[in-house]
PDB file of C-alpha atoms in Angstrom:
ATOM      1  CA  UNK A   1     -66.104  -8.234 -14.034  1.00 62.00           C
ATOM      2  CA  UNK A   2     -65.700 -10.606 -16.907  1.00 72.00           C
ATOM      3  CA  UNK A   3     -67.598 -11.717 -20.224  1.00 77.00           C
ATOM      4  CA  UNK A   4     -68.927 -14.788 -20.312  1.00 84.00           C
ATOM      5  CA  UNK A   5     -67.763 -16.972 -23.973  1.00 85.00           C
ATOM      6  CA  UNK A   6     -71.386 -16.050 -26.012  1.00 88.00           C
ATOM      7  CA  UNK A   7     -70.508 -12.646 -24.497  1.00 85.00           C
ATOM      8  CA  UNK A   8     -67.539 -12.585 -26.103  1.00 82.00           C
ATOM      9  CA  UNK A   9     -68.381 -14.357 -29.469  1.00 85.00           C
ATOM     10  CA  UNK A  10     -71.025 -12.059 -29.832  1.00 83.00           C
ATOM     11  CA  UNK A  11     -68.524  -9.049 -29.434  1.00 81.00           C
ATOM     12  CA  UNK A  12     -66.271 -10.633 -31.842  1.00 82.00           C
ATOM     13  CA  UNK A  13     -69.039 -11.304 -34.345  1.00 83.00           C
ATOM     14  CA  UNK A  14     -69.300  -7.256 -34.533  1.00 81.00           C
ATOM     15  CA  UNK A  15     -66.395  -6.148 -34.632  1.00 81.00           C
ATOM     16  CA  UNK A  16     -65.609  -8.787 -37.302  1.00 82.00           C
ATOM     17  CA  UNK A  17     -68.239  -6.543 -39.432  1.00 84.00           C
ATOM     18  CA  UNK A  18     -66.550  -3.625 -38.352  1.00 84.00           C
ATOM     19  CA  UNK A  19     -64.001  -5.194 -39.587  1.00 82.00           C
ATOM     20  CA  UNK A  20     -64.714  -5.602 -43.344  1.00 85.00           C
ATOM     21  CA  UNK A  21     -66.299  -1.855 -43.643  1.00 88.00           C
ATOM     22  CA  UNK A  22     -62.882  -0.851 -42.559  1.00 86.00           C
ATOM     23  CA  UNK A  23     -60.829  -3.037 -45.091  1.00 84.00           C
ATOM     24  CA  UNK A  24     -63.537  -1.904 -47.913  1.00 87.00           C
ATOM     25  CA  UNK A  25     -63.143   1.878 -46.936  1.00 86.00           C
ATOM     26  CA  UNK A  26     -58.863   1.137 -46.844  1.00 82.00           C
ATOM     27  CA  UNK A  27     -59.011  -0.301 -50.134  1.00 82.00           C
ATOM     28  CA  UNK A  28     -61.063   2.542 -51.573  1.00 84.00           C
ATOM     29  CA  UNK A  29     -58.873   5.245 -50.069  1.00 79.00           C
ATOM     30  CA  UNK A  30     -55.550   3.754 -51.094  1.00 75.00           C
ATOM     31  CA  UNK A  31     -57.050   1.972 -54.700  1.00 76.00           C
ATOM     32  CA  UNK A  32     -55.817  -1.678 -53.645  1.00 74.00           C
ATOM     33  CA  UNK A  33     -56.729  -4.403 -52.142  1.00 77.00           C
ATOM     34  CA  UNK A  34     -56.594  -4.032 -48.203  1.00 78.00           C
ATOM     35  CA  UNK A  35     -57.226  -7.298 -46.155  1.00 77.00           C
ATOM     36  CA  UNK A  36     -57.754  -7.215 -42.205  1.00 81.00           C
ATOM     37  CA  UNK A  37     -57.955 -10.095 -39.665  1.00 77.00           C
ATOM     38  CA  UNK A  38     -59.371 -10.206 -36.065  1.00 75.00           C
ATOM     39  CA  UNK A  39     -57.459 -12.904 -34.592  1.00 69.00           C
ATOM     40  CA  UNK A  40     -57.890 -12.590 -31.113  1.00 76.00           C
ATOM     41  CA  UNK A  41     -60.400 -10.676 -28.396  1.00 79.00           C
ATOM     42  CA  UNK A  42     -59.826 -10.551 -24.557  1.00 78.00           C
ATOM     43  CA  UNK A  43     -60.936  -8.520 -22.010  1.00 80.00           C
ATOM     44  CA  UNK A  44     -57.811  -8.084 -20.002  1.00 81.00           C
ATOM     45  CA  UNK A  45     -56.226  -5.777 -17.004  1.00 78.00           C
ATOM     46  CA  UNK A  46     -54.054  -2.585 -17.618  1.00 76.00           C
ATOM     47  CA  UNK A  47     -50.881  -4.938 -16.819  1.00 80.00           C
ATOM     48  CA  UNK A  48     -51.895  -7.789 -19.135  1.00 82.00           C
ATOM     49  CA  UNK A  49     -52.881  -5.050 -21.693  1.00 82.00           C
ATOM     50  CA  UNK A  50     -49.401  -3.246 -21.644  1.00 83.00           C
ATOM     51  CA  UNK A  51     -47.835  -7.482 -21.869  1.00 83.00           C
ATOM     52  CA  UNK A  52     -49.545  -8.353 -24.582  1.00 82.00           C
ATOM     53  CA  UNK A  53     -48.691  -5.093 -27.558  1.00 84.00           C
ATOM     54  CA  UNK A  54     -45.304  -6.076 -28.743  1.00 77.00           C
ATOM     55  CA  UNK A  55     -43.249  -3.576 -27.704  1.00 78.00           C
ATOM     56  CA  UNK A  56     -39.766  -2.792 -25.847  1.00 76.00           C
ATOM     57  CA  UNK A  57     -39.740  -1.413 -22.558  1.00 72.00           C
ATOM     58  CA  UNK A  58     -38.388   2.516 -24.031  1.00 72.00           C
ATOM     59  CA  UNK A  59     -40.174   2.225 -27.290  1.00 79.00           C
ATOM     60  CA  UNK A  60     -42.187   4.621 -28.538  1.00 84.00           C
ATOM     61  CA  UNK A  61     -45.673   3.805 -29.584  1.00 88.00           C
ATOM     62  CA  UNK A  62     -47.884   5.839 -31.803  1.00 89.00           C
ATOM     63  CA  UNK A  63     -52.093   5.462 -31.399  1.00 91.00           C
ATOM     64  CA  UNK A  64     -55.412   7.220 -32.587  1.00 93.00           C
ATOM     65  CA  UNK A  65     -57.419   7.675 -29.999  1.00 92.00           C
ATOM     66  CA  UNK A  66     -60.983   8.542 -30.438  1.00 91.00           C
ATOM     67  CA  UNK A  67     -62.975   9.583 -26.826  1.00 88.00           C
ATOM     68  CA  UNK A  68     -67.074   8.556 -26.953  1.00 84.00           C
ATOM     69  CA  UNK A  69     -69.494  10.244 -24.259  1.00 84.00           C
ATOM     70  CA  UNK A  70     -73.066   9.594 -23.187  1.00 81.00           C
ATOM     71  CA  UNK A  71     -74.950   6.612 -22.046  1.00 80.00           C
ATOM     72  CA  UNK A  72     -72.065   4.402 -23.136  1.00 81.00           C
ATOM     73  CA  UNK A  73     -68.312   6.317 -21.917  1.00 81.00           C
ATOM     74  CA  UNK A  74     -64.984   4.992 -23.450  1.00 84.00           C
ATOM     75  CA  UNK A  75     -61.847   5.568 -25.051  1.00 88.00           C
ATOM     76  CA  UNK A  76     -60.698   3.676 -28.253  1.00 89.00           C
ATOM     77  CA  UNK A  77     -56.841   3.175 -29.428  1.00 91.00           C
ATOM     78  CA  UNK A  78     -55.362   2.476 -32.562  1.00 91.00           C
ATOM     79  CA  UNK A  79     -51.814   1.453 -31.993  1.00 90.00           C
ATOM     80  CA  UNK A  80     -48.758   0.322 -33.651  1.00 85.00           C
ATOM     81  CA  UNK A  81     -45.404   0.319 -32.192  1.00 79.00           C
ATOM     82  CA  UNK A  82     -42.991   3.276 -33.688  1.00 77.00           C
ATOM     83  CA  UNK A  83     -41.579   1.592 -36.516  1.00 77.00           C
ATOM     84  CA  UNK A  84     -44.963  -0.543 -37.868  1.00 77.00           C
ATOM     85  CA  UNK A  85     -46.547   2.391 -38.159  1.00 82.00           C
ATOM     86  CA  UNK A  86     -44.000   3.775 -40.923  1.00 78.00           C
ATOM     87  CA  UNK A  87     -44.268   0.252 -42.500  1.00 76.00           C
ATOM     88  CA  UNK A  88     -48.478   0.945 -42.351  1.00 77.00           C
ATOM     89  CA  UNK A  89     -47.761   4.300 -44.490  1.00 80.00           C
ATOM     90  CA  UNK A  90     -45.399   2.887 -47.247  1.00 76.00           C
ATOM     91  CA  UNK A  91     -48.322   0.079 -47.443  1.00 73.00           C
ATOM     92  CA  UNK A  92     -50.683   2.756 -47.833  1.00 74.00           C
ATOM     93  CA  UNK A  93     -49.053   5.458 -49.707  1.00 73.00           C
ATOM     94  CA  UNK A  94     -46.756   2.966 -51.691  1.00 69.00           C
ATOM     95  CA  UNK A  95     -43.045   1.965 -51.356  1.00 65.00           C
ATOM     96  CA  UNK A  96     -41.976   4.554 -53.846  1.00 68.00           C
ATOM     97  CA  UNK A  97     -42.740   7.170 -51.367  1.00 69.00           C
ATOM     98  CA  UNK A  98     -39.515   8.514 -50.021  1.00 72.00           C
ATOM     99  CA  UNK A  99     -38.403   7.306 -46.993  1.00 63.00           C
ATOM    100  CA  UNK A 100     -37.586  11.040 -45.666  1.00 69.00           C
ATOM    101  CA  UNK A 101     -41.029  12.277 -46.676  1.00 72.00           C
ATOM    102  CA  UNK A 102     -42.820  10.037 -44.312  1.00 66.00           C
ATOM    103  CA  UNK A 103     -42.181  11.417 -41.011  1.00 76.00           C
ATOM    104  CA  UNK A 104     -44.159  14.321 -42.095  1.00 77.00           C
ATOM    105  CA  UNK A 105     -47.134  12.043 -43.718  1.00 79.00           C
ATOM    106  CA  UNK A 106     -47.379  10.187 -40.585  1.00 81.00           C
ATOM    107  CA  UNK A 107     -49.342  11.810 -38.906  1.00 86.00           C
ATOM    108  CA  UNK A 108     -52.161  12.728 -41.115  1.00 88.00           C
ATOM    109  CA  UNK A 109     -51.731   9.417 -43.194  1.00 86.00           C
ATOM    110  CA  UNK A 110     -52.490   7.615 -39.930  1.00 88.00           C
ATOM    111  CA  UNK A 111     -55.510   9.749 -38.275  1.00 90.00           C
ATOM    112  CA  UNK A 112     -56.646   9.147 -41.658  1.00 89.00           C
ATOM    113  CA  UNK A 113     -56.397   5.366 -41.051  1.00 87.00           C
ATOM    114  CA  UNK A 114     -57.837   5.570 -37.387  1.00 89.00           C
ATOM    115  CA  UNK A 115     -60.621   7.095 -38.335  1.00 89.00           C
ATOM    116  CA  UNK A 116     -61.818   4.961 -40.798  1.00 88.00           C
ATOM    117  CA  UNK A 117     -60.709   1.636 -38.469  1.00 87.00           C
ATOM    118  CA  UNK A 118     -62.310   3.502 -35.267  1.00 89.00           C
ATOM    119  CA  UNK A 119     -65.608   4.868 -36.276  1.00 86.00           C
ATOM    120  CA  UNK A 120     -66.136   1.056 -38.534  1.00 85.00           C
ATOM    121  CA  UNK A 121     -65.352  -1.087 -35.310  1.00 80.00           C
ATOM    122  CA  UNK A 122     -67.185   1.015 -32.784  1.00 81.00           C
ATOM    123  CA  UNK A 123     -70.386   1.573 -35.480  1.00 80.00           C
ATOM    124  CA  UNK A 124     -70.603  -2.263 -36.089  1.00 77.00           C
ATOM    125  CA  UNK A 125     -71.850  -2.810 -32.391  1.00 68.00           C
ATOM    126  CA  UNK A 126     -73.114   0.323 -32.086  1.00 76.00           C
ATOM    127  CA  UNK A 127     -75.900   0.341 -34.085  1.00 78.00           C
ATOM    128  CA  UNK A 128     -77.016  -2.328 -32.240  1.00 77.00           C
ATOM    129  CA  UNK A 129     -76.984  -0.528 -29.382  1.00 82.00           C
ATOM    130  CA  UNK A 130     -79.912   1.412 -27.812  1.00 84.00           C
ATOM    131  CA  UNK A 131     -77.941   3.675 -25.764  1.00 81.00           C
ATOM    132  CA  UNK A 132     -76.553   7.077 -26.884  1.00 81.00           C
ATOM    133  CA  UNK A 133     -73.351   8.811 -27.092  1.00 79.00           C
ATOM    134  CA  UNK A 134     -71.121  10.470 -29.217  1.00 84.00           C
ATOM    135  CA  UNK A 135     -67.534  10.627 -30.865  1.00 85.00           C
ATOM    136  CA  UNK A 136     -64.993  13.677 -29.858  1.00 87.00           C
ATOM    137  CA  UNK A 137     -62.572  14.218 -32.942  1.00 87.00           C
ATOM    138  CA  UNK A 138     -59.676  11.994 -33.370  1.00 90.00           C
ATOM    139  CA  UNK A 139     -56.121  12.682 -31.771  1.00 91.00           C
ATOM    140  CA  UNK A 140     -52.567  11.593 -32.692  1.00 91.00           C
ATOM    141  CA  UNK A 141     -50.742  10.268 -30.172  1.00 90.00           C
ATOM    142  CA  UNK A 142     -47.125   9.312 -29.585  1.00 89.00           C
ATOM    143  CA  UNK A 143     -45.590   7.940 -26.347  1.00 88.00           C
ATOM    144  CA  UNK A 144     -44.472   4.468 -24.613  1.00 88.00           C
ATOM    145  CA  UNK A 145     -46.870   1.597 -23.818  1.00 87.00           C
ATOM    146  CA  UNK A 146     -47.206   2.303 -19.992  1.00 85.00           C
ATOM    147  CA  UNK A 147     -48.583   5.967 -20.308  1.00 85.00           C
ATOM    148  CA  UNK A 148     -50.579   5.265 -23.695  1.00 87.00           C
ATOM    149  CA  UNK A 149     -52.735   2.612 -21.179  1.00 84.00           C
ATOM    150  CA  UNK A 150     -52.809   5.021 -18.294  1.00 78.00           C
ATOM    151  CA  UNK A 151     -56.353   5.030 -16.688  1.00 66.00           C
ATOM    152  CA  UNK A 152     -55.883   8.153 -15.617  1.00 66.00           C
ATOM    153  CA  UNK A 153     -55.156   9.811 -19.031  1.00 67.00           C
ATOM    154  CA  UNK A 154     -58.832   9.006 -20.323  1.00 66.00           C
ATOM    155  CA  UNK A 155     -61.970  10.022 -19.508  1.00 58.00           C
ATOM    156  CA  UNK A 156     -63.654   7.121 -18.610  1.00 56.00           C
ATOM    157  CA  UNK A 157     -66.606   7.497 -16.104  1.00 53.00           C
ATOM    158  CA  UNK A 158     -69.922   8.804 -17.264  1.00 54.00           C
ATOM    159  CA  UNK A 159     -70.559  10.333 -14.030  1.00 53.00           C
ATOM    160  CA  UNK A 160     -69.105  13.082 -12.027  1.00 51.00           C
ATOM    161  CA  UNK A 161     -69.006  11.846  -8.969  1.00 48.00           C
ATOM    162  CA  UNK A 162     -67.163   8.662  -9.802  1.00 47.00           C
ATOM    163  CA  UNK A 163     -63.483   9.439  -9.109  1.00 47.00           C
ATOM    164  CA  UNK A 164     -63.372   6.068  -7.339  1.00 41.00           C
ATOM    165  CA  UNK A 165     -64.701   4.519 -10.214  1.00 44.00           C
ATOM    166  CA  UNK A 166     -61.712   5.912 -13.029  1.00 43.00           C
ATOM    167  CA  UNK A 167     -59.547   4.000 -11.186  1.00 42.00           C
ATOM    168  CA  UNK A 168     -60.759   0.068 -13.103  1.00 50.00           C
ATOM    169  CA  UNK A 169     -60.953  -0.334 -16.667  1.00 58.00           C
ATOM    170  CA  UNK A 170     -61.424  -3.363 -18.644  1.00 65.00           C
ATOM    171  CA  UNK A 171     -59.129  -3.509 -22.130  1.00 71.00           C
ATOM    172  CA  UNK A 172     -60.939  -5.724 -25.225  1.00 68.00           C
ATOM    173  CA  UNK A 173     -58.123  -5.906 -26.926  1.00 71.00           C
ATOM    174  CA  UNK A 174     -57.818  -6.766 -30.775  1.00 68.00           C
ATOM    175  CA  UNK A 175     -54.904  -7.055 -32.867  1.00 68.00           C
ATOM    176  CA  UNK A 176     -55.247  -7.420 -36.526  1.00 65.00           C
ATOM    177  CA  UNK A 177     -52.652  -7.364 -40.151  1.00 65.00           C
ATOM    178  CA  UNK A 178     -53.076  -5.335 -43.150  1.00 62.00           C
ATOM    179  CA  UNK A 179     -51.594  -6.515 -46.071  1.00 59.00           C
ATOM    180  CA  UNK A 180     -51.125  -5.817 -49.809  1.00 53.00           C
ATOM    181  CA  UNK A 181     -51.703  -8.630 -52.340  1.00 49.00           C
ATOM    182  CA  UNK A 182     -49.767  -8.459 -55.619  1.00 49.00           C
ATOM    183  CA  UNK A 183     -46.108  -9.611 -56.458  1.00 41.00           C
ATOM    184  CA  UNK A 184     -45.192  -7.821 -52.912  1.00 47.00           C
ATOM    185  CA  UNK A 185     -46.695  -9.397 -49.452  1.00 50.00           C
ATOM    186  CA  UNK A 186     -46.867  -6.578 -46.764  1.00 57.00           C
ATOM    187  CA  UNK A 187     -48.271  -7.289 -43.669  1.00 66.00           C
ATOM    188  CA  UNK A 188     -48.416  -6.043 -40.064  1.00 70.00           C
ATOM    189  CA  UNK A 189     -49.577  -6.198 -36.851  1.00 75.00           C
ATOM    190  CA  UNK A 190     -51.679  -3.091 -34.975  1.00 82.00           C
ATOM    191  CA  UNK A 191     -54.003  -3.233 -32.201  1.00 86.00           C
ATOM    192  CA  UNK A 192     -57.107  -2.013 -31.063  1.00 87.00           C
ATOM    193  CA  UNK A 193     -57.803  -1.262 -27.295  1.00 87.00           C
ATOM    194  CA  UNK A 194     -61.462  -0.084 -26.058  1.00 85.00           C
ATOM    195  CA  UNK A 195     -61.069   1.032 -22.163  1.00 85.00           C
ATOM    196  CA  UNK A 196     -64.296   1.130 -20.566  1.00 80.00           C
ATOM    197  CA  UNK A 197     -65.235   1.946 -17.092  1.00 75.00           C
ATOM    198  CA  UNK A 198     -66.699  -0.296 -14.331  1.00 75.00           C
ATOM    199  CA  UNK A 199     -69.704   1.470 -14.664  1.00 79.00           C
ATOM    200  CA  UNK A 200     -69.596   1.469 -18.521  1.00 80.00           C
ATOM    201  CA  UNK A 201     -68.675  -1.896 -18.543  1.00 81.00           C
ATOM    202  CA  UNK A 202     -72.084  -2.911 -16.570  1.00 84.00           C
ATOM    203  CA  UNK A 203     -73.746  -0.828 -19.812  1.00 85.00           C
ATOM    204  CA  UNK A 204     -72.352  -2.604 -22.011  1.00 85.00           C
ATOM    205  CA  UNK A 205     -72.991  -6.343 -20.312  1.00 86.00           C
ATOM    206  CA  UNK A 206     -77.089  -5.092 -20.497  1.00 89.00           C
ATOM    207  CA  UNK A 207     -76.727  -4.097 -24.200  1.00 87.00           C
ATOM    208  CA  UNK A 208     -74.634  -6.823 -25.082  1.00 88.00           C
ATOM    209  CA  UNK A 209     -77.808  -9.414 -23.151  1.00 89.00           C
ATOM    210  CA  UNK A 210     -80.402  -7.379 -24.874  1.00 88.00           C
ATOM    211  CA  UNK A 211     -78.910  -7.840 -27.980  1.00 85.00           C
ATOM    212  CA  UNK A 212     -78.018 -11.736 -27.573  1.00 87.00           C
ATOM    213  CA  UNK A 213     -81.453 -11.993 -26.465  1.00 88.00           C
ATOM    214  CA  UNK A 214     -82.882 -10.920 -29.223  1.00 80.00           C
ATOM    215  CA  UNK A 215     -80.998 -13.139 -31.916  1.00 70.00           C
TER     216      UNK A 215
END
């Protein structure tokens, strides 16, 4: 199953949204100027998902993922590779943080950052929505590409009785740069994965119609 292109721009045109609540809500948290860019969309496969993060084959990744139940079932990742996400915390927390002290603000520093990024991409299309669901509590996780994109470690069917169905999952896949303006230029590159179901995915094609339809 596949979007169509007004599909797609119409997905885009939310998230973009999304997008700027979650810049305005970095900037406030950090006090300085946080800028964020949705340069690409696709909905892809598992495979082409895992190709297109920039990452090596035994690298570590670390991700937020937040899990959303109800009429609408998915999972949403925030993910850098190992080392951008240390380079996301001296952005945040400034480069006169010590460079030993940030393994142990990792962690927190970046939920903190999912959060915010999460709940502002999934609320700008949302809200739009007339289905209902809700958001289980953030997580921190750490581990390569491959298992990060498993099917099978998400929850992703609404129904009980749809083992068959876990098996398919459709990736719209983001990628966007922070960066700090002033006499320094910091920017990276992160990525933001929403796995649906089949069965979700048909959801979301109605809502998405309804919503096009409507404009």
């Amino acid at each position: 199953m596949e979007l169509s292109e007004l599909e797609q721009d119409a997905l885009k045109e939310f998230f973009n949204m999304g997008l700027g609540v979650a810049a305005d809500s970095l900037s406030k948290m950090v006090k300085k100027e946080i800028l964020l860019s949705l340069p690409q969309l696709a909905v892809v496969s598992h495979r082409e998902a895992v190709k297109l993060i920039d990452h090596k084959d035994d690298e570590k990744l670390v991700a937020v993922r937040q899990i959303f139940l109800g009429d609408l079932c998915g999972t949403a990742l925030l993910i850098f590779p190992g080392c951008k996400s240390l380079e996301l915390v001296r952005t945040l927390l400034g480069d006169d943080v010590p460079l030993e002290t940030l393994t142990e603000l990792e962690q927190d520093t970046l939920l903190d950052v999912g959060n915010v990024i999460l709940n502002a991409f999934l609320g700008s299309f949302t809200q739009m929505m007339t289905v209902e669901f809700e958001f289980e509590a953030a997580e921190f996780l750490k581990a390569d590409c491959e298992s990060l994109l498993d099917i099978s470690a998400h929850r992703l069917s609404c129904s009980q009785d749809s083992e068959a169905d876990t098996s398919q999952a459709f990736f719209l896949m983001m990628d966007f740069k922070t960066a700090e303006d002033g006499l320094k230029h910091n920017s990276l590159r992160g990525y933001v994965v929403l796995l649906f179901s089949k069965e979700a995915m048909v959801t979301l094609k109605q809502e998405i119609a309804r919503i096009i339809a409507g404009l």
